[in-house]
PDB file of C-alpha atoms in Angstrom:
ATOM      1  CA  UNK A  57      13.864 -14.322  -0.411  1.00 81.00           C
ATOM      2  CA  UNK A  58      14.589 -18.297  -0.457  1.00 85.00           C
ATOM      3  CA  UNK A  59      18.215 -17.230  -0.531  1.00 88.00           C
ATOM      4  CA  UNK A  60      17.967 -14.887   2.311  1.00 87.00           C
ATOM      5  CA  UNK A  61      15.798 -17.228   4.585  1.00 90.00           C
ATOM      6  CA  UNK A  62      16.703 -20.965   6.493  1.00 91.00           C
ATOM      7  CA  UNK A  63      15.057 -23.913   6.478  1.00 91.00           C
ATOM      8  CA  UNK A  64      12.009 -23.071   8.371  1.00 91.00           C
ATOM      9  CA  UNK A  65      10.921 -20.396   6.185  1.00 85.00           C
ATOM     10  CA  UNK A  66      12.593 -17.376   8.377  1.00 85.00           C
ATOM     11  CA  UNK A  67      14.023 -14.702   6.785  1.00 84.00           C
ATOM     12  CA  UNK A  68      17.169 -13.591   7.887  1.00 86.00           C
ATOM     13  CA  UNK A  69      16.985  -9.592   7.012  1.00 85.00           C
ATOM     14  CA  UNK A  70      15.565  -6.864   8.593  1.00 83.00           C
ATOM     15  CA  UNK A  71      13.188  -5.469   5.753  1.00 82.00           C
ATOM     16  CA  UNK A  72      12.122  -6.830   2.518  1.00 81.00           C
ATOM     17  CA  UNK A  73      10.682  -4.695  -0.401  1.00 86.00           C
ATOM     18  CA  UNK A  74       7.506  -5.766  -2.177  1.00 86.00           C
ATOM     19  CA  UNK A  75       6.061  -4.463  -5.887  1.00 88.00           C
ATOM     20  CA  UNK A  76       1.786  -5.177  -5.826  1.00 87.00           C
ATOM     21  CA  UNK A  77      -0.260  -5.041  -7.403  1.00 82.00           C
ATOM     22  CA  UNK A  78      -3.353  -2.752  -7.473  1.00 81.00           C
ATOM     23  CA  UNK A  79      -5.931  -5.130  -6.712  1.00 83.00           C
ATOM     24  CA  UNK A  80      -3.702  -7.248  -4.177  1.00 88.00           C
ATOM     25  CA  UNK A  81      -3.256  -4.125  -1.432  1.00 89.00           C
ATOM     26  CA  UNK A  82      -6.011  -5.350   0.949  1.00 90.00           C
ATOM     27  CA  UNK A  83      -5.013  -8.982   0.651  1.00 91.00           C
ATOM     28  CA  UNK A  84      -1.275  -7.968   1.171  1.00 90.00           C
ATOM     29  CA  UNK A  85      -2.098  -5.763   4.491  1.00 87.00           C
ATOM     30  CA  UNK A  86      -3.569  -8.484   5.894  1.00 87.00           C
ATOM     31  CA  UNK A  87      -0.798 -10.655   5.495  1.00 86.00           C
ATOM     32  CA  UNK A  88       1.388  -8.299   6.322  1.00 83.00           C
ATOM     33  CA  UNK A  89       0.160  -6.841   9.697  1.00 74.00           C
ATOM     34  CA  UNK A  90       1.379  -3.423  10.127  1.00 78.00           C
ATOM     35  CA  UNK A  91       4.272  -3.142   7.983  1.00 86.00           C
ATOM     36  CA  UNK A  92       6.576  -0.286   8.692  1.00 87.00           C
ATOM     37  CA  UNK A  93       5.971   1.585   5.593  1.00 89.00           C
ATOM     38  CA  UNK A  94       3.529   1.594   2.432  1.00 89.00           C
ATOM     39  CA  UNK A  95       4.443   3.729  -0.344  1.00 90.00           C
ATOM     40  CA  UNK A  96       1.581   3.911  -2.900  1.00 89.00           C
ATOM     41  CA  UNK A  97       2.428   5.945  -6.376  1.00 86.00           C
ATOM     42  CA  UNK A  98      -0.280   6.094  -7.827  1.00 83.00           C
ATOM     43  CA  UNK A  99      -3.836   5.071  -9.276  1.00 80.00           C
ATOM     44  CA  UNK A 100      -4.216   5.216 -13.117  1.00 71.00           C
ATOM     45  CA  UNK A 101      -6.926   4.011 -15.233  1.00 65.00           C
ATOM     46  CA  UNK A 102      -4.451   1.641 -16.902  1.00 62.00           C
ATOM     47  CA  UNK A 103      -5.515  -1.452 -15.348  1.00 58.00           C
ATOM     48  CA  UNK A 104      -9.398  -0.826 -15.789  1.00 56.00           C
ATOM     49  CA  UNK A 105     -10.037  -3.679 -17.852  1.00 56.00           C
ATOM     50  CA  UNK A 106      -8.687  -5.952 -15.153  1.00 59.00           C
ATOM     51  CA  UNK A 107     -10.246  -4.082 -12.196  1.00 61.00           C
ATOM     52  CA  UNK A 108     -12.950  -1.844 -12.935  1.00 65.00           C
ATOM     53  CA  UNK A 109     -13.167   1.603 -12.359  1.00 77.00           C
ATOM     54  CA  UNK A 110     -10.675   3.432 -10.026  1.00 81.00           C
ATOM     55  CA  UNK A 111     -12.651   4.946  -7.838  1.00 81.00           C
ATOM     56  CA  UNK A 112     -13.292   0.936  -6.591  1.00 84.00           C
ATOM     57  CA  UNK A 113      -9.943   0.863  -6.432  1.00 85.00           C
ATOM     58  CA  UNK A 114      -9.373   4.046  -4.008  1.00 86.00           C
ATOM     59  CA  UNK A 115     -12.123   2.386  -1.968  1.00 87.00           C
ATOM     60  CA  UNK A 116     -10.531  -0.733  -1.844  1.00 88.00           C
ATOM     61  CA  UNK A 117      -7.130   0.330  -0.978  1.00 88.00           C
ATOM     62  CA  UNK A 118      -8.591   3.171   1.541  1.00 86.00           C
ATOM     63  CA  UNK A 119     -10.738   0.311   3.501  1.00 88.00           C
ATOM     64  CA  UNK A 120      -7.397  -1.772   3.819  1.00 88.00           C
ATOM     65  CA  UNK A 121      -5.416   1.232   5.259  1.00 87.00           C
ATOM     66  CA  UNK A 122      -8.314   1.950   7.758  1.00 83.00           C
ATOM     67  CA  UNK A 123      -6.965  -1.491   9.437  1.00 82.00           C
ATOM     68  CA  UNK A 124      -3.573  -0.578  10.164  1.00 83.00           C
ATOM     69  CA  UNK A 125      -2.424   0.314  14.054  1.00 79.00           C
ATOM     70  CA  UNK A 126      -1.072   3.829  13.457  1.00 78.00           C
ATOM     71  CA  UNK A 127       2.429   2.407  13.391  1.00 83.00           C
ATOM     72  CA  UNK A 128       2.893   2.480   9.172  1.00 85.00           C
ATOM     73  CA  UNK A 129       4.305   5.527   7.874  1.00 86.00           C
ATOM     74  CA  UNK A 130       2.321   6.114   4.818  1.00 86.00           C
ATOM     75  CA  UNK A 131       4.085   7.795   1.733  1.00 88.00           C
ATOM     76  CA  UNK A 132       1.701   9.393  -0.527  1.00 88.00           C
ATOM     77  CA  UNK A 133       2.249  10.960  -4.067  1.00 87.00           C
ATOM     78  CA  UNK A 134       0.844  14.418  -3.898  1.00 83.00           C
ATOM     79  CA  UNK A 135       0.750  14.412  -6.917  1.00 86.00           C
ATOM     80  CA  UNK A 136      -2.234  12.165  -7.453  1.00 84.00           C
ATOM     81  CA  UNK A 137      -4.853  13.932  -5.799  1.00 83.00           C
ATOM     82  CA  UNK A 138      -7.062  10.540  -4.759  1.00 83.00           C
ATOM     83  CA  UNK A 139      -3.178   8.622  -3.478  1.00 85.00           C
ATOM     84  CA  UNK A 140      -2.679  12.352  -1.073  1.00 83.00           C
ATOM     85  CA  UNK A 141      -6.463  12.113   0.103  1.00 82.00           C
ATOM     86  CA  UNK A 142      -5.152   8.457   1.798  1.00 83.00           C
ATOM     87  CA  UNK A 143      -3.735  10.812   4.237  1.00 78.00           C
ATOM     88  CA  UNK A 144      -7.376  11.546   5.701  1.00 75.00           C
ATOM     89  CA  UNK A 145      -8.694   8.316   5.477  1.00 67.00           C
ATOM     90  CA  UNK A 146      -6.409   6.819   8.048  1.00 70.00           C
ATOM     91  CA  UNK A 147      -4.557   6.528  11.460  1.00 65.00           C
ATOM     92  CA  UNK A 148      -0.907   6.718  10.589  1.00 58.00           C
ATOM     93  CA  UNK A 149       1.076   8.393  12.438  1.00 58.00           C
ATOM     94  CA  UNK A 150       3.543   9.900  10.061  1.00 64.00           C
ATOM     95  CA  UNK A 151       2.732  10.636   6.342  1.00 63.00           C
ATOM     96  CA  UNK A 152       5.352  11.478   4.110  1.00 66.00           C
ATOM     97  CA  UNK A 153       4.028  13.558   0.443  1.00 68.00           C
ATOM     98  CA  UNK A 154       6.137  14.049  -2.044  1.00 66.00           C
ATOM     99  CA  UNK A 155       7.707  15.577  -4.745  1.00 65.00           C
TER     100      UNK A 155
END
């Protein structure tokens, strides 16, 4: 990013591509107001001693996606049954499931 950006702070590319973490979604949506795309995975109970149960995640992360305009094209794993109910829970426009 510090390579790609000048000395104000602007970044010179088009898109950039950011790894979160679980409990940072809501923080990063705000930051980030109405990024293009959000591709979430998936929501294991891997990282429950660090954030509680995952239902409090899904909450979490399904109050933050309530914010966005419509304009984010979600993609969803349908393969997690709580990451493909996102896909009711919000206003985007376009939703892509996979595999």
């Amino acid at each position: 990013m510090i390579s790609n950006s000048d000395l104000s702070g602007k970044i010179n590319k088009d898109f950039a591509i950011f790894e979160i973490d679980e409990n940072t979604l809501p923080l990063i949506i705000k930051e980030i107001s109405n990024p293009d795309f959000i591709i979430i995975l998936n929501l294991f109970r891997d990282q429950l001693d660090r954030y509680g149960e995952v239902n409090t995640i899904a909450k979490k992360w399904g109050d933050a996606l309530k914010h966005l305009d419509g304009k984010t094209t979600l993609i969803l794993n349908a393969d997690d049954p709580q990451v493909a109910f996102f896909g009711r829970w919000v206003k985007s426009q376009s939703f892509i499931f996979w595999p």
